[in-house]
PDB file of C-alpha atoms in Angstrom:
ATOM      1  CA  UNK A   1     182.848 188.857 105.961  1.00 44.00           C
ATOM      2  CA  UNK A   2     180.051 187.037 107.285  1.00 44.00           C
ATOM      3  CA  UNK A   3     177.356 188.601 108.954  1.00 41.00           C
ATOM      4  CA  UNK A   4     178.470 185.923 112.170  1.00 43.00           C
ATOM      5  CA  UNK A   5     181.511 186.980 113.273  1.00 44.00           C
ATOM      6  CA  UNK A   6     180.510 191.052 111.742  1.00 45.00           C
ATOM      7  CA  UNK A   7     179.081 193.929 114.496  1.00 49.00           C
ATOM      8  CA  UNK A   8     179.245 196.822 115.059  1.00 51.00           C
ATOM      9  CA  UNK A   9     181.761 198.581 115.485  1.00 54.00           C
ATOM     10  CA  UNK A  10     183.534 200.369 119.089  1.00 52.00           C
ATOM     11  CA  UNK A  11     180.360 196.848 120.510  1.00 52.00           C
ATOM     12  CA  UNK A  12     181.853 194.763 122.394  1.00 55.00           C
ATOM     13  CA  UNK A  13     182.407 190.640 122.400  1.00 53.00           C
ATOM     14  CA  UNK A  14     179.552 188.685 123.878  1.00 54.00           C
ATOM     15  CA  UNK A  15     179.943 187.874 127.127  1.00 54.00           C
ATOM     16  CA  UNK A  16     180.309 184.615 128.919  1.00 57.00           C
ATOM     17  CA  UNK A  17     179.734 184.739 132.423  1.00 54.00           C
ATOM     18  CA  UNK A  18     182.362 182.569 133.769  1.00 55.00           C
ATOM     19  CA  UNK A  19     181.901 179.582 136.142  1.00 54.00           C
ATOM     20  CA  UNK A  20     183.239 180.422 139.999  1.00 56.00           C
ATOM     21  CA  UNK A  21     186.767 179.103 140.194  1.00 57.00           C
ATOM     22  CA  UNK A  22     185.795 177.734 143.851  1.00 56.00           C
ATOM     23  CA  UNK A  23     183.119 175.494 141.649  1.00 57.00           C
ATOM     24  CA  UNK A  24     185.028 173.678 139.343  1.00 61.00           C
ATOM     25  CA  UNK A  25     188.929 173.002 142.409  1.00 62.00           C
ATOM     26  CA  UNK A  26     186.564 171.586 144.546  1.00 64.00           C
ATOM     27  CA  UNK A  27     184.199 169.778 141.819  1.00 67.00           C
ATOM     28  CA  UNK A  28     186.349 166.409 142.130  1.00 62.00           C
ATOM     29  CA  UNK A  29     185.030 166.225 146.101  1.00 59.00           C
ATOM     30  CA  UNK A  30     181.292 165.863 145.818  1.00 58.00           C
ATOM     31  CA  UNK A  31     181.916 162.118 144.591  1.00 56.00           C
ATOM     32  CA  UNK A  32     183.663 161.350 147.955  1.00 56.00           C
ATOM     33  CA  UNK A  33     181.388 163.570 150.127  1.00 52.00           C
ATOM     34  CA  UNK A  34     178.238 162.332 148.448  1.00 51.00           C
ATOM     35  CA  UNK A  35     180.190 158.892 149.303  1.00 49.00           C
ATOM     36  CA  UNK A  36     181.225 159.327 152.490  1.00 51.00           C
ATOM     37  CA  UNK A  37     177.123 160.316 153.076  1.00 52.00           C
ATOM     38  CA  UNK A  38     175.731 157.964 151.674  1.00 46.00           C
ATOM     39  CA  UNK A  39     178.196 155.332 154.526  1.00 48.00           C
ATOM     40  CA  UNK A  40     177.304 158.188 156.847  1.00 51.00           C
ATOM     41  CA  UNK A  41     173.782 157.284 156.757  1.00 48.00           C
ATOM     42  CA  UNK A  42     173.510 153.296 156.640  1.00 48.00           C
ATOM     43  CA  UNK A  43     175.785 153.223 159.437  1.00 53.00           C
ATOM     44  CA  UNK A  44     173.502 155.367 161.040  1.00 54.00           C
ATOM     45  CA  UNK A  45     170.441 154.326 160.371  1.00 50.00           C
ATOM     46  CA  UNK A  46     170.804 150.126 158.376  1.00 64.00           C
ATOM     47  CA  UNK A  47     174.329 148.505 159.922  1.00 84.00           C
ATOM     48  CA  UNK A  48     177.008 149.554 162.703  1.00 87.00           C
ATOM     49  CA  UNK A  49     180.541 148.453 161.444  1.00 89.00           C
ATOM     50  CA  UNK A  50     181.918 147.302 165.108  1.00 91.00           C
ATOM     51  CA  UNK A  51     185.327 146.335 166.727  1.00 91.00           C
ATOM     52  CA  UNK A  52     185.967 143.580 169.189  1.00 93.00           C
ATOM     53  CA  UNK A  53     188.277 144.712 172.224  1.00 91.00           C
ATOM     54  CA  UNK A  54     188.867 143.096 174.836  1.00 94.00           C
ATOM     55  CA  UNK A  55     187.876 138.899 175.555  1.00 97.00           C
ATOM     56  CA  UNK A  56     184.776 139.066 177.810  1.00 97.00           C
ATOM     57  CA  UNK A  57     182.457 136.807 175.164  1.00 97.00           C
ATOM     58  CA  UNK A  58     184.448 134.516 174.022  1.00 96.00           C
ATOM     59  CA  UNK A  59     184.904 132.283 172.884  1.00 93.00           C
ATOM     60  CA  UNK A  60     181.473 133.412 170.867  1.00 95.00           C
ATOM     61  CA  UNK A  61     183.716 136.493 170.105  1.00 96.00           C
ATOM     62  CA  UNK A  62     186.943 136.922 169.837  1.00 96.00           C
ATOM     63  CA  UNK A  63     188.989 140.066 170.303  1.00 95.00           C
ATOM     64  CA  UNK A  64     190.259 141.900 166.839  1.00 93.00           C
ATOM     65  CA  UNK A  65     186.793 139.957 165.551  1.00 95.00           C
ATOM     66  CA  UNK A  66     184.197 142.438 163.136  1.00 94.00           C
ATOM     67  CA  UNK A  67     180.436 142.420 163.253  1.00 94.00           C
ATOM     68  CA  UNK A  68     178.387 144.587 161.666  1.00 92.00           C
ATOM     69  CA  UNK A  69     175.286 145.371 163.949  1.00 93.00           C
ATOM     70  CA  UNK A  70     171.475 145.675 163.326  1.00 92.00           C
ATOM     71  CA  UNK A  71     169.833 148.626 163.533  1.00 90.00           C
ATOM     72  CA  UNK A  72     166.865 147.291 162.992  1.00 90.00           C
ATOM     73  CA  UNK A  73     166.125 145.791 166.304  1.00 90.00           C
ATOM     74  CA  UNK A  74     163.996 147.381 168.535  1.00 92.00           C
ATOM     75  CA  UNK A  75     164.089 146.612 172.448  1.00 94.00           C
ATOM     76  CA  UNK A  76     160.509 145.484 171.412  1.00 95.00           C
ATOM     77  CA  UNK A  77     161.947 143.023 169.236  1.00 94.00           C
ATOM     78  CA  UNK A  78     164.955 141.599 172.147  1.00 95.00           C
ATOM     79  CA  UNK A  79     165.068 137.505 172.665  1.00 93.00           C
ATOM     80  CA  UNK A  80     166.661 136.306 175.876  1.00 95.00           C
ATOM     81  CA  UNK A  81     170.082 134.966 174.189  1.00 94.00           C
ATOM     82  CA  UNK A  82     169.849 137.606 171.540  1.00 95.00           C
ATOM     83  CA  UNK A  83     173.578 139.368 171.584  1.00 97.00           C
ATOM     84  CA  UNK A  84     173.714 143.030 171.495  1.00 97.00           C
ATOM     85  CA  UNK A  85     175.634 146.502 171.506  1.00 96.00           C
ATOM     86  CA  UNK A  86     174.824 149.362 173.892  1.00 96.00           C
ATOM     87  CA  UNK A  87     175.856 152.509 175.414  1.00 93.00           C
ATOM     88  CA  UNK A  88     176.460 151.426 178.681  1.00 94.00           C
ATOM     89  CA  UNK A  89     177.438 154.738 179.878  1.00 92.00           C
ATOM     90  CA  UNK A  90     174.434 155.337 181.646  1.00 92.00           C
ATOM     91  CA  UNK A  91     173.937 151.095 182.720  1.00 93.00           C
ATOM     92  CA  UNK A  92     177.287 151.224 184.194  1.00 94.00           C
ATOM     93  CA  UNK A  93     177.190 154.900 185.556  1.00 91.00           C
ATOM     94  CA  UNK A  94     180.555 155.184 183.240  1.00 87.00           C
ATOM     95  CA  UNK A  95     181.861 159.004 182.887  1.00 74.00           C
ATOM     96  CA  UNK A  96     182.339 160.259 179.229  1.00 65.00           C
ATOM     97  CA  UNK A  97     185.165 161.501 178.345  1.00 63.00           C
ATOM     98  CA  UNK A  98     184.518 164.903 176.424  1.00 60.00           C
ATOM     99  CA  UNK A  99     185.782 165.546 173.455  1.00 54.00           C
ATOM    100  CA  UNK A 100     186.289 168.216 171.202  1.00 53.00           C
ATOM    101  CA  UNK A 101     186.181 169.058 167.968  1.00 50.00           C
ATOM    102  CA  UNK A 102     189.516 167.793 166.535  1.00 47.00           C
ATOM    103  CA  UNK A 103     188.548 164.364 168.345  1.00 50.00           C
ATOM    104  CA  UNK A 104     184.966 164.280 167.184  1.00 47.00           C
ATOM    105  CA  UNK A 105     185.787 164.209 164.188  1.00 48.00           C
ATOM    106  CA  UNK A 106     189.010 161.623 164.350  1.00 48.00           C
ATOM    107  CA  UNK A 107     186.301 159.700 166.756  1.00 49.00           C
ATOM    108  CA  UNK A 108     183.791 159.846 163.281  1.00 50.00           C
ATOM    109  CA  UNK A 109     186.786 158.554 160.698  1.00 52.00           C
ATOM    110  CA  UNK A 110     187.281 156.158 163.126  1.00 49.00           C
ATOM    111  CA  UNK A 111     183.739 154.378 163.259  1.00 48.00           C
ATOM    112  CA  UNK A 112     182.931 154.219 160.170  1.00 50.00           C
ATOM    113  CA  UNK A 113     186.048 150.993 160.902  1.00 51.00           C
ATOM    114  CA  UNK A 114     184.894 149.586 163.377  1.00 48.00           C
ATOM    115  CA  UNK A 115     185.454 151.511 166.737  1.00 53.00           C
ATOM    116  CA  UNK A 116     183.343 152.394 168.167  1.00 55.00           C
ATOM    117  CA  UNK A 117     183.013 154.541 171.714  1.00 69.00           C
ATOM    118  CA  UNK A 118     184.940 153.411 174.760  1.00 78.00           C
ATOM    119  CA  UNK A 119     181.757 153.782 177.265  1.00 88.00           C
ATOM    120  CA  UNK A 120     179.767 150.355 173.739  1.00 92.00           C
ATOM    121  CA  UNK A 121     179.954 146.817 174.731  1.00 96.00           C
ATOM    122  CA  UNK A 122     179.113 143.836 173.245  1.00 96.00           C
ATOM    123  CA  UNK A 123     177.126 141.825 175.868  1.00 97.00           C
ATOM    124  CA  UNK A 124     174.585 138.427 175.772  1.00 97.00           C
ATOM    125  CA  UNK A 125     170.903 139.594 176.347  1.00 97.00           C
ATOM    126  CA  UNK A 126     170.137 137.574 179.648  1.00 96.00           C
ATOM    127  CA  UNK A 127     166.599 139.351 181.358  1.00 96.00           C
ATOM    128  CA  UNK A 128     163.758 140.694 179.286  1.00 96.00           C
ATOM    129  CA  UNK A 129     161.477 143.087 180.785  1.00 97.00           C
ATOM    130  CA  UNK A 130     159.732 141.536 183.854  1.00 96.00           C
ATOM    131  CA  UNK A 131     162.189 138.290 184.061  1.00 97.00           C
ATOM    132  CA  UNK A 132     163.186 137.438 187.283  1.00 96.00           C
ATOM    133  CA  UNK A 133     166.859 136.005 187.000  1.00 97.00           C
ATOM    134  CA  UNK A 134     168.774 134.229 189.716  1.00 96.00           C
ATOM    135  CA  UNK A 135     172.058 132.707 190.130  1.00 95.00           C
ATOM    136  CA  UNK A 136     171.913 130.472 190.890  1.00 92.00           C
ATOM    137  CA  UNK A 137     168.995 127.364 190.543  1.00 92.00           C
ATOM    138  CA  UNK A 138     170.449 123.896 192.796  1.00 92.00           C
ATOM    139  CA  UNK A 139     171.818 122.106 190.345  1.00 93.00           C
ATOM    140  CA  UNK A 140     174.425 125.561 189.697  1.00 93.00           C
ATOM    141  CA  UNK A 141     172.362 126.145 186.162  1.00 94.00           C
ATOM    142  CA  UNK A 142     171.090 130.086 185.873  1.00 95.00           C
ATOM    143  CA  UNK A 143     167.738 130.266 187.253  1.00 96.00           C
ATOM    144  CA  UNK A 144     165.028 132.500 184.491  1.00 96.00           C
ATOM    145  CA  UNK A 145     161.517 133.166 186.052  1.00 95.00           C
ATOM    146  CA  UNK A 146     161.983 129.472 187.765  1.00 93.00           C
ATOM    147  CA  UNK A 147     163.369 128.292 185.091  1.00 93.00           C
ATOM    148  CA  UNK A 148     166.911 126.602 185.355  1.00 94.00           C
ATOM    149  CA  UNK A 149     168.957 127.208 181.881  1.00 93.00           C
ATOM    150  CA  UNK A 150     170.738 125.302 179.740  1.00 92.00           C
ATOM    151  CA  UNK A 151     173.457 128.216 178.603  1.00 93.00           C
ATOM    152  CA  UNK A 152     175.882 126.133 175.498  1.00 91.00           C
ATOM    153  CA  UNK A 153     177.685 129.564 174.253  1.00 92.00           C
ATOM    154  CA  UNK A 154     179.531 129.690 178.236  1.00 93.00           C
ATOM    155  CA  UNK A 155     182.849 127.345 177.693  1.00 91.00           C
ATOM    156  CA  UNK A 156     181.881 124.062 179.520  1.00 90.00           C
ATOM    157  CA  UNK A 157     183.413 124.029 182.663  1.00 90.00           C
ATOM    158  CA  UNK A 158     182.548 127.728 183.710  1.00 93.00           C
ATOM    159  CA  UNK A 159     180.160 127.952 185.432  1.00 94.00           C
ATOM    160  CA  UNK A 160     176.986 130.297 185.314  1.00 95.00           C
ATOM    161  CA  UNK A 161     178.516 133.203 187.395  1.00 96.00           C
ATOM    162  CA  UNK A 162     181.038 133.527 191.157  1.00 93.00           C
ATOM    163  CA  UNK A 163     178.812 135.824 191.638  1.00 95.00           C
ATOM    164  CA  UNK A 164     174.927 135.485 193.747  1.00 95.00           C
ATOM    165  CA  UNK A 165     172.819 137.293 192.253  1.00 97.00           C
ATOM    166  CA  UNK A 166     168.951 136.963 192.651  1.00 97.00           C
ATOM    167  CA  UNK A 167     167.076 140.227 190.672  1.00 97.00           C
ATOM    168  CA  UNK A 168     163.572 141.264 189.300  1.00 97.00           C
ATOM    169  CA  UNK A 169     164.494 143.283 185.413  1.00 97.00           C
ATOM    170  CA  UNK A 170     162.864 146.592 185.245  1.00 96.00           C
ATOM    171  CA  UNK A 171     160.153 147.635 182.677  1.00 95.00           C
ATOM    172  CA  UNK A 172     162.251 148.509 179.295  1.00 94.00           C
ATOM    173  CA  UNK A 173     165.377 146.933 180.582  1.00 97.00           C
ATOM    174  CA  UNK A 174     167.303 144.465 179.789  1.00 98.00           C
ATOM    175  CA  UNK A 175     169.786 142.520 181.941  1.00 98.00           C
ATOM    176  CA  UNK A 176     172.838 141.658 180.547  1.00 98.00           C
ATOM    177  CA  UNK A 177     176.103 139.410 180.156  1.00 98.00           C
ATOM    178  CA  UNK A 178     179.192 138.319 178.302  1.00 97.00           C
ATOM    179  CA  UNK A 179     180.042 134.891 177.236  1.00 96.00           C
ATOM    180  CA  UNK A 180     182.964 134.279 179.902  1.00 97.00           C
ATOM    181  CA  UNK A 181     181.501 134.642 182.947  1.00 96.00           C
ATOM    182  CA  UNK A 182     185.235 135.010 184.953  1.00 94.00           C
ATOM    183  CA  UNK A 183     186.142 138.686 182.740  1.00 95.00           C
ATOM    184  CA  UNK A 184     182.877 140.165 181.643  1.00 96.00           C
ATOM    185  CA  UNK A 185     182.124 143.419 183.672  1.00 94.00           C
ATOM    186  CA  UNK A 186     178.465 143.668 182.943  1.00 97.00           C
ATOM    187  CA  UNK A 187     175.252 144.014 184.917  1.00 97.00           C
ATOM    188  CA  UNK A 188     176.301 141.714 187.597  1.00 97.00           C
ATOM    189  CA  UNK A 189     179.412 144.635 188.466  1.00 95.00           C
ATOM    190  CA  UNK A 190     176.870 147.447 188.335  1.00 95.00           C
ATOM    191  CA  UNK A 191     174.557 145.617 190.972  1.00 94.00           C
ATOM    192  CA  UNK A 192     174.882 149.109 192.795  1.00 90.00           C
ATOM    193  CA  UNK A 193     175.097 151.459 190.843  1.00 88.00           C
ATOM    194  CA  UNK A 194     171.685 153.704 190.284  1.00 86.00           C
ATOM    195  CA  UNK A 195     169.667 151.095 187.444  1.00 88.00           C
ATOM    196  CA  UNK A 196     171.171 148.203 188.916  1.00 92.00           C
ATOM    197  CA  UNK A 197     173.446 147.223 186.387  1.00 95.00           C
ATOM    198  CA  UNK A 198     170.205 147.080 184.038  1.00 97.00           C
ATOM    199  CA  UNK A 199     170.429 148.978 180.823  1.00 97.00           C
ATOM    200  CA  UNK A 200     167.643 150.601 179.358  1.00 97.00           C
ATOM    201  CA  UNK A 201     166.672 149.647 175.596  1.00 97.00           C
ATOM    202  CA  UNK A 202     166.970 153.701 174.357  1.00 96.00           C
ATOM    203  CA  UNK A 203     171.162 152.864 174.815  1.00 96.00           C
ATOM    204  CA  UNK A 204     170.775 149.866 173.028  1.00 96.00           C
ATOM    205  CA  UNK A 205     172.627 150.600 169.497  1.00 94.00           C
ATOM    206  CA  UNK A 206     171.072 147.726 167.696  1.00 94.00           C
ATOM    207  CA  UNK A 207     171.591 143.150 167.336  1.00 95.00           C
ATOM    208  CA  UNK A 208     174.464 141.447 165.894  1.00 95.00           C
ATOM    209  CA  UNK A 209     173.963 140.347 163.069  1.00 92.00           C
ATOM    210  CA  UNK A 210     176.721 138.553 161.408  1.00 94.00           C
ATOM    211  CA  UNK A 211     180.322 139.173 161.664  1.00 95.00           C
ATOM    212  CA  UNK A 212     182.395 140.069 158.488  1.00 92.00           C
ATOM    213  CA  UNK A 213     186.645 139.537 159.413  1.00 92.00           C
ATOM    214  CA  UNK A 214     188.054 136.975 160.064  1.00 94.00           C
ATOM    215  CA  UNK A 215     187.638 135.338 156.737  1.00 92.00           C
ATOM    216  CA  UNK A 216     187.713 132.341 158.287  1.00 93.00           C
ATOM    217  CA  UNK A 217     185.183 132.617 160.487  1.00 92.00           C
ATOM    218  CA  UNK A 218     183.027 135.118 158.157  1.00 92.00           C
ATOM    219  CA  UNK A 219     179.424 134.307 158.386  1.00 93.00           C
ATOM    220  CA  UNK A 220     176.878 134.670 161.839  1.00 90.00           C
ATOM    221  CA  UNK A 221     177.051 135.231 164.906  1.00 90.00           C
ATOM    222  CA  UNK A 222     175.039 132.235 167.059  1.00 80.00           C
ATOM    223  CA  UNK A 223     172.573 134.089 169.269  1.00 77.00           C
ATOM    224  CA  UNK A 224     171.883 131.075 171.056  1.00 78.00           C
ATOM    225  CA  UNK A 225     167.778 132.377 172.519  1.00 72.00           C
ATOM    226  CA  UNK A 226     166.172 130.291 175.466  1.00 71.00           C
ATOM    227  CA  UNK A 227     163.225 130.074 173.835  1.00 59.00           C
ATOM    228  CA  UNK A 228     161.535 127.681 176.903  1.00 70.00           C
ATOM    229  CA  UNK A 229     161.898 130.355 179.864  1.00 79.00           C
ATOM    230  CA  UNK A 230     158.198 131.439 180.512  1.00 72.00           C
ATOM    231  CA  UNK A 231     157.508 134.366 179.793  1.00 70.00           C
ATOM    232  CA  UNK A 232     155.492 135.455 182.944  1.00 61.00           C
ATOM    233  CA  UNK A 233     157.631 134.793 186.488  1.00 53.00           C
ATOM    234  CA  UNK A 234     156.783 131.553 188.137  1.00 51.00           C
ATOM    235  CA  UNK A 235     154.826 131.988 191.623  1.00 53.00           C
ATOM    236  CA  UNK A 236     157.156 130.754 194.255  1.00 52.00           C
ATOM    237  CA  UNK A 237     155.391 129.723 197.810  1.00 51.00           C
ATOM    238  CA  UNK A 238     154.676 132.146 200.447  1.00 47.00           C
ATOM    239  CA  UNK A 239     155.151 134.099 197.705  1.00 51.00           C
TER     240      UNK A 239
END
């Protein structure tokens, strides 16, 4: 008998610490869980997918389009003409439905594939903080800070708005409108709500970056900045 196998009479065999059965059984979950965590972190801090549910942004964004929204753009970085996704519950005084634990988990999973919350809206920034936005100028165009602006993203022949308004955007708020002006519930439709339909900067989720579906329309989304607008309102006679 060799020294390696010999042991004193009555001595027990060396014991091995067994690995907990539960850890062995669920080890396969570590990979998918890590991937899910990575996706959630990217979605929360870098880019978020969204699907377009309505015709309010036609013809720039069509129903069924899938877009990625950059969360790296801060409200201070936004320009007139940028397309943004935002939580409209505060700006548009929307009722936020109560959700149970199961529904919350289901919606979290759906959000990974671009389905946003019912209160998530996509619109174009028209007025920045401090801007005076008016409809309409004498020639029928939208007026910002006393200057009539061209809006190439509005369908040919469509009017900038059938509703007249004259508003001054408060600090840290934004006036937003859909490109399909006749079918968009935007800042105009909520002038009578608290906040007058202006979107707080803190509620802006991000700026639309790229369309990834359908593949035939893959690419950047035209932002249409209105660079010729003065930064401050133009003084008027008697004002």
